């Protein structure tokens, strides 16, 4: 069992090592674009930039940075699968990983209002592991000598992609959609009660999956209350959003000897992303060691959101 857990951690680390450059690229480009763009009513508004060339440059950086983040989950999933099953696992890992942030392709993965629900990085971990082990199992199936040459380049990629994507869309998706609706209803009920407890719950949700469905429910709940004149809930969410990447980034600086060179580089990128509110900056650390990192960043975000609520941040 211990040996299996060690191999599992190595598979996760392999995926993380390939995903880190996409996190850094996306975070730095988006941070640079936001620094150059005036703020509008709904966030950065490049259209307000007077200089045409600068406006085009900012839009271009946002597009490239956003694309880098979209590729993060398929890359993470793909190379986890690759670590387990080799090249035949790449296709199923990439396609199922893409579904984790572009779920319009899966009609089952929508909430009650019809909006697509991203599964996020936790979904990418699941899809990568599932793709790897499905392909690994298929490679052990006895085949005829005339079929064997086309197994890794044709049959395994097609069949494994259908199996893994079907599992993500039809088995993983519907429970997540139902859970998101239930969480939204629960938050609405809590909004009339203890605000400190609400802040702590929102902080935990923000940090739990760093841009995934639970994070999105908390974020959109807070932003929706702004229209009602309630700014403190979003203030608590905003504090929680910054905490995971800032915390992990500071950890790599304060305890440098505890981290490898690659992790320290990820820490610098995480600091930059934390300063502009990109929770995904903590994903490389959480993906590499989810059982220890996720509870820690959840506690940190809970503390930050509670302090922000007590301090009435947003008013």
Coordinates of C-alpha atoms in Angstrom, one line a residue:
X1 CA 0.0 0.0 0.0
X2 CA 2.8 2.4 0.9
X3 CA 4.6 1.6 -2.3
X4 CA 1.4 2.3 -4.3
X5 CA 1.0 5.7 -2.5
X6 CA 4.6 6.6 -3.4
X7 CA 4.0 5.8 -7.1
X8 CA 0.7 7.8 -7.0
X9 CA 2.6 10.8 -5.6
X10 CA 5.2 10.5 -8.3
X11 CA 2.5 10.4 -11.0
X12 CA 1.0 13.6 -9.5
X13 CA 4.4 15.3 -9.4
X14 CA 5.0 14.4 -13.0
X15 CA 1.8 16.1 -14.0
X16 CA 2.7 19.1 -11.9
X17 CA 6.2 19.5 -13.3
X18 CA 4.7 19.9 -16.8
X19 CA 1.9 22.1 -15.7
X20 CA 4.0 24.7 -13.8
X21 CA 5.2 26.6 -16.8
X22 CA 1.6 27.1 -17.9
X23 CA 0.7 28.5 -14.5
X24 CA 3.6 30.9 -14.5
X25 CA 3.0 32.0 -18.1
X26 CA -0.7 32.6 -17.6
X27 CA -0.3 34.3 -14.3
X28 CA 2.5 36.7 -15.3
X29 CA 0.9 37.7 -18.6
X30 CA -2.5 38.4 -16.9
X31 CA -0.8 40.3 -14.1
X32 CA 1.0 42.5 -16.6
X33 CA -2.1 43.1 -18.5
X34 CA -4.1 44.0 -15.4
X35 CA -1.4 46.4 -14.3
X36 CA -1.7 48.3 -17.6
X37 CA -5.5 48.2 -17.8
X38 CA -7.9 50.7 -16.1
X39 CA -10.7 49.1 -13.9
X40 CA -14.2 49.3 -15.2
X41 CA -17.5 48.4 -13.5
X42 CA -16.8 44.6 -14.0
X43 CA -13.1 44.4 -13.6
X44 CA -10.2 45.4 -16.0
X45 CA -11.5 47.3 -19.1
X46 CA -8.8 47.6 -21.9
X47 CA -11.3 49.6 -24.0
X48 CA -10.6 52.6 -21.8
X49 CA -6.9 52.6 -22.8
X50 CA -6.4 55.7 -25.0
X51 CA -3.3 54.4 -26.8
X52 CA -4.4 52.0 -29.6
X53 CA -1.2 49.9 -29.6
X54 CA -1.2 49.6 -25.8
X55 CA -4.9 48.6 -25.9
X56 CA -4.1 45.9 -28.5
X57 CA -1.1 44.7 -26.5
X58 CA -3.1 44.4 -23.3
X59 CA -5.9 42.5 -25.1
X60 CA -3.3 40.2 -26.7
X61 CA -1.6 39.5 -23.3
X62 CA -5.0 38.7 -21.7
X63 CA -5.8 36.3 -24.5
X64 CA -2.5 34.5 -24.4
X65 CA -2.5 34.4 -20.6
X66 CA -6.1 33.1 -20.5
X67 CA -5.2 30.4 -23.1
X68 CA -2.3 29.3 -21.0
X69 CA -4.6 28.8 -18.0
X70 CA -7.1 26.9 -20.1
X71 CA -4.3 24.5 -21.1
X72 CA -3.3 24.0 -17.5
X73 CA -5.9 21.4 -16.7
X74 CA -5.5 19.2 -19.8
X75 CA -1.7 19.4 -19.5
X76 CA -1.9 18.3 -15.8
X77 CA -4.3 15.5 -16.6
X78 CA -2.4 14.4 -19.7
X79 CA 0.9 14.0 -18.0
X80 CA -0.5 12.3 -15.0
X81 CA -1.9 9.7 -17.4
X82 CA 1.4 9.6 -19.3
X83 CA 3.3 8.9 -16.1
X84 CA 1.0 5.9 -15.4
X85 CA 0.5 4.4 -18.9
X86 CA 3.1 6.1 -21.2
X87 CA 2.2 7.7 -24.6
X88 CA -1.1 5.8 -25.1
X89 CA -2.5 7.6 -22.1
X90 CA -1.8 11.1 -23.5
X91 CA -5.0 11.4 -25.6
X92 CA -7.5 10.3 -23.0
X93 CA -5.8 12.4 -20.4
X94 CA -5.8 15.6 -22.5
X95 CA -9.4 15.3 -23.7
X96 CA -10.9 14.5 -20.3
X97 CA -8.7 17.2 -18.8
X98 CA -10.0 19.8 -21.2
X99 CA -13.6 18.9 -20.2
X100 CA -12.7 19.9 -16.7
X101 CA -12.6 23.6 -17.7
X102 CA -14.7 23.6 -20.9
X103 CA -17.8 21.6 -19.9
X104 CA -20.1 23.1 -22.5
X105 CA -19.2 19.9 -24.4
X106 CA -20.9 17.9 -21.6
X107 CA -24.6 18.7 -21.4
X108 CA -24.8 16.9 -18.1
X109 CA -22.4 19.4 -16.4
X110 CA -24.6 22.4 -16.1
X111 CA -26.3 23.9 -13.0
X112 CA -30.0 24.8 -12.6
X113 CA -29.7 28.0 -14.6
X114 CA -28.0 26.2 -17.5
X115 CA -24.5 27.6 -16.8
X116 CA -21.6 25.2 -17.5
X117 CA -19.8 24.0 -14.3
X118 CA -16.0 23.6 -14.4
X119 CA -14.7 20.7 -12.4
X120 CA -11.4 22.4 -11.9
X121 CA -8.0 21.0 -10.9
X122 CA -9.4 18.3 -8.7
X123 CA -11.3 17.0 -11.7
X124 CA -8.1 17.1 -13.7
X125 CA -6.4 15.0 -11.1
X126 CA -9.2 12.5 -11.2
X127 CA -9.4 12.4 -15.0
X128 CA -5.6 12.0 -15.3
X129 CA -5.5 9.1 -12.9
X130 CA -8.6 7.5 -14.4
X131 CA -7.1 7.8 -17.9
X132 CA -3.8 6.4 -16.9
X133 CA -5.2 3.4 -15.1
X134 CA -7.8 2.7 -17.9
X135 CA -5.1 2.7 -20.5
X136 CA -2.8 0.7 -18.4
X137 CA -5.5 -1.9 -18.1
X138 CA -6.2 -1.9 -21.8
X139 CA -2.5 -2.5 -22.5
X140 CA -2.7 -5.8 -20.6
X141 CA -5.5 -7.1 -22.7
X142 CA -4.3 -10.0 -25.0
X143 CA -4.7 -9.1 -28.7
X144 CA -4.1 -10.7 -32.0
X145 CA -0.7 -10.1 -33.6
X146 CA -2.2 -8.2 -36.5
X147 CA -4.2 -5.9 -34.1
X148 CA -1.3 -5.3 -31.6
X149 CA 0.6 -2.7 -33.7
X150 CA -2.4 -0.4 -34.0
X151 CA -3.5 -0.7 -30.3
X152 CA -1.4 2.1 -28.9
X153 CA -1.9 4.6 -31.8
X154 CA -5.6 4.0 -32.7
X155 CA -7.7 1.6 -30.6
X156 CA -6.4 2.5 -27.1
X157 CA -6.6 6.3 -27.6
X158 CA -10.2 6.2 -29.0
X159 CA -11.7 3.7 -26.6
X160 CA -10.0 5.1 -23.5
X161 CA -11.0 8.6 -24.4
X162 CA -14.6 7.6 -24.7
X163 CA -14.6 5.7 -21.4
X164 CA -12.8 8.4 -19.4
X165 CA -14.8 11.3 -20.9
X166 CA -18.1 9.4 -20.4
X167 CA -17.1 8.9 -16.7
X168 CA -16.3 12.6 -16.3
X169 CA -19.4 13.9 -18.1
X170 CA -22.1 11.4 -16.9
X171 CA -20.7 10.0 -13.6
X172 CA -18.7 12.8 -12.1
X173 CA -20.7 15.7 -13.6
X174 CA -24.3 15.3 -12.4
X175 CA -23.4 14.9 -8.7
X176 CA -21.2 18.0 -8.9
X177 CA -24.1 20.0 -10.6
X178 CA -26.5 18.9 -7.8
X179 CA -23.9 19.7 -5.1
X180 CA -23.4 23.2 -6.5
X181 CA -27.1 24.0 -6.4
X182 CA -27.3 22.7 -2.9
X183 CA -24.3 24.8 -1.8
X184 CA -25.8 27.9 -3.3
X185 CA -29.0 27.4 -1.5
X186 CA -27.2 26.8 1.8
X187 CA -25.1 30.0 1.4
X188 CA -28.3 32.0 0.8
X189 CA -29.8 30.6 4.0
X190 CA -26.6 31.4 5.9
X191 CA -26.6 34.9 4.7
X192 CA -29.4 35.8 7.1
X193 CA -27.5 34.3 10.1
X194 CA -24.0 34.4 11.5
X195 CA -21.8 36.5 9.2
X196 CA -18.6 35.2 10.7
X197 CA -19.6 31.6 10.1
X198 CA -20.6 32.5 6.5
X199 CA -17.2 34.1 6.0
X200 CA -15.4 31.0 7.3
X201 CA -17.4 28.8 5.0
X202 CA -16.8 31.0 2.0
X203 CA -13.1 31.1 2.7
X204 CA -12.9 27.3 2.9
X205 CA -14.9 27.0 -0.4
X206 CA -12.7 29.5 -2.2
X207 CA -9.5 27.6 -1.3
X208 CA -10.8 24.1 -1.6
X209 CA -10.5 23.7 -5.4
X210 CA -8.9 27.0 -6.5
X211 CA -11.0 28.0 -9.4
X212 CA -13.1 24.8 -9.6
X213 CA -16.9 24.5 -9.0
X214 CA -16.9 25.0 -5.2
X215 CA -14.7 28.1 -5.6
X216 CA -17.0 29.5 -8.3
X217 CA -20.1 29.0 -6.2
X218 CA -18.6 31.1 -3.4
X219 CA -17.3 33.7 -5.8
X220 CA -20.5 34.2 -7.7
X221 CA -22.5 34.2 -4.5
X222 CA -20.4 37.1 -3.2
X223 CA -20.4 39.0 -6.4
X224 CA -24.2 38.6 -6.7
X225 CA -24.7 40.3 -3.4
X226 CA -22.9 43.4 -4.6
X227 CA -25.9 44.3 -6.7
X228 CA -28.0 44.2 -3.5
X229 CA -25.7 46.7 -1.8
X230 CA -23.9 44.0 0.3
X231 CA -20.2 44.4 -0.2
X232 CA -18.8 42.7 2.9
X233 CA -19.4 39.2 1.6
X234 CA -17.4 39.8 -1.5
X235 CA -14.8 41.5 0.6
X236 CA -14.4 38.3 2.5
X237 CA -14.2 36.3 -0.7
X238 CA -11.6 38.6 -2.1
X239 CA -9.4 38.2 0.9
X240 CA -9.8 34.4 0.7
X241 CA -8.9 34.4 -3.0
X242 CA -5.5 35.9 -2.5
X243 CA -4.5 33.9 0.5
X244 CA -3.6 30.4 -1.0
X245 CA -1.0 31.7 -3.6
X246 CA 0.4 34.3 -1.2
X247 CA 0.7 31.7 1.6
X248 CA 2.4 29.1 -0.6
X249 CA 4.7 31.8 -2.2
X250 CA 5.7 33.1 1.2
X251 CA 6.3 29.5 2.4
X252 CA 8.8 28.9 -0.3
X253 CA 10.7 32.1 0.7
X254 CA 10.6 31.7 4.5
X255 CA 11.5 27.9 4.4
X256 CA 13.7 27.8 1.3
X257 CA 15.5 24.7 2.3
X258 CA 12.2 22.7 2.5
X259 CA 11.5 23.2 -1.2
X260 CA 13.2 22.2 -4.5
X261 CA 14.3 24.7 -7.2
X262 CA 11.2 24.2 -9.3
X263 CA 8.9 24.7 -6.3
X264 CA 10.7 27.9 -5.3
X265 CA 10.2 29.2 -8.8
X266 CA 6.6 28.3 -8.6
X267 CA 6.5 30.2 -5.3
X268 CA 7.6 33.4 -7.0
X269 CA 4.9 33.0 -9.6
X270 CA 2.4 32.3 -6.9
X271 CA 3.2 35.5 -5.1
X272 CA 2.6 37.5 -8.3
X273 CA -0.7 35.8 -8.9
X274 CA -1.8 36.2 -5.3
X275 CA -1.3 39.9 -5.5
X276 CA -3.8 40.2 -8.3
X277 CA -6.3 37.6 -7.0
X278 CA -5.5 34.5 -9.0
X279 CA -6.1 31.6 -6.7
X280 CA -4.8 29.1 -9.3
X281 CA -1.3 30.1 -8.4
X282 CA -1.4 27.6 -5.5
X283 CA -2.5 24.7 -7.8
X284 CA 1.0 23.3 -8.4
X285 CA 1.5 22.8 -4.7
X286 CA -1.9 21.4 -4.1
X287 CA -1.7 19.0 -7.0
X288 CA 1.7 17.7 -5.8
X289 CA 0.6 17.1 -2.2
X290 CA -3.2 17.6 -1.9
X291 CA -3.7 15.9 1.4
X292 CA -1.4 18.4 3.2
X293 CA -1.6 21.5 1.1
X294 CA -5.4 21.8 0.6
X295 CA -6.4 21.7 4.4
X296 CA -3.6 24.3 5.1
X297 CA -4.7 26.8 2.5
X298 CA -8.4 26.3 3.4
X299 CA -7.5 27.2 7.0
X300 CA -5.6 30.2 5.8
X301 CA -8.4 31.4 3.6
X302 CA -11.0 30.9 6.3
X303 CA -8.9 33.1 8.6
X304 CA -8.5 35.8 6.0
X305 CA -12.2 35.9 5.1
X306 CA -13.2 35.9 8.7
X307 CA -10.9 38.9 9.5
X308 CA -12.2 40.7 6.4
X309 CA -15.8 40.1 7.5
X310 CA -15.1 41.3 11.1
X311 CA -13.3 44.4 9.6
X312 CA -16.2 45.1 7.3
X313 CA -13.9 45.1 4.2
X314 CA -15.9 46.3 1.2
X315 CA -17.9 49.0 2.9

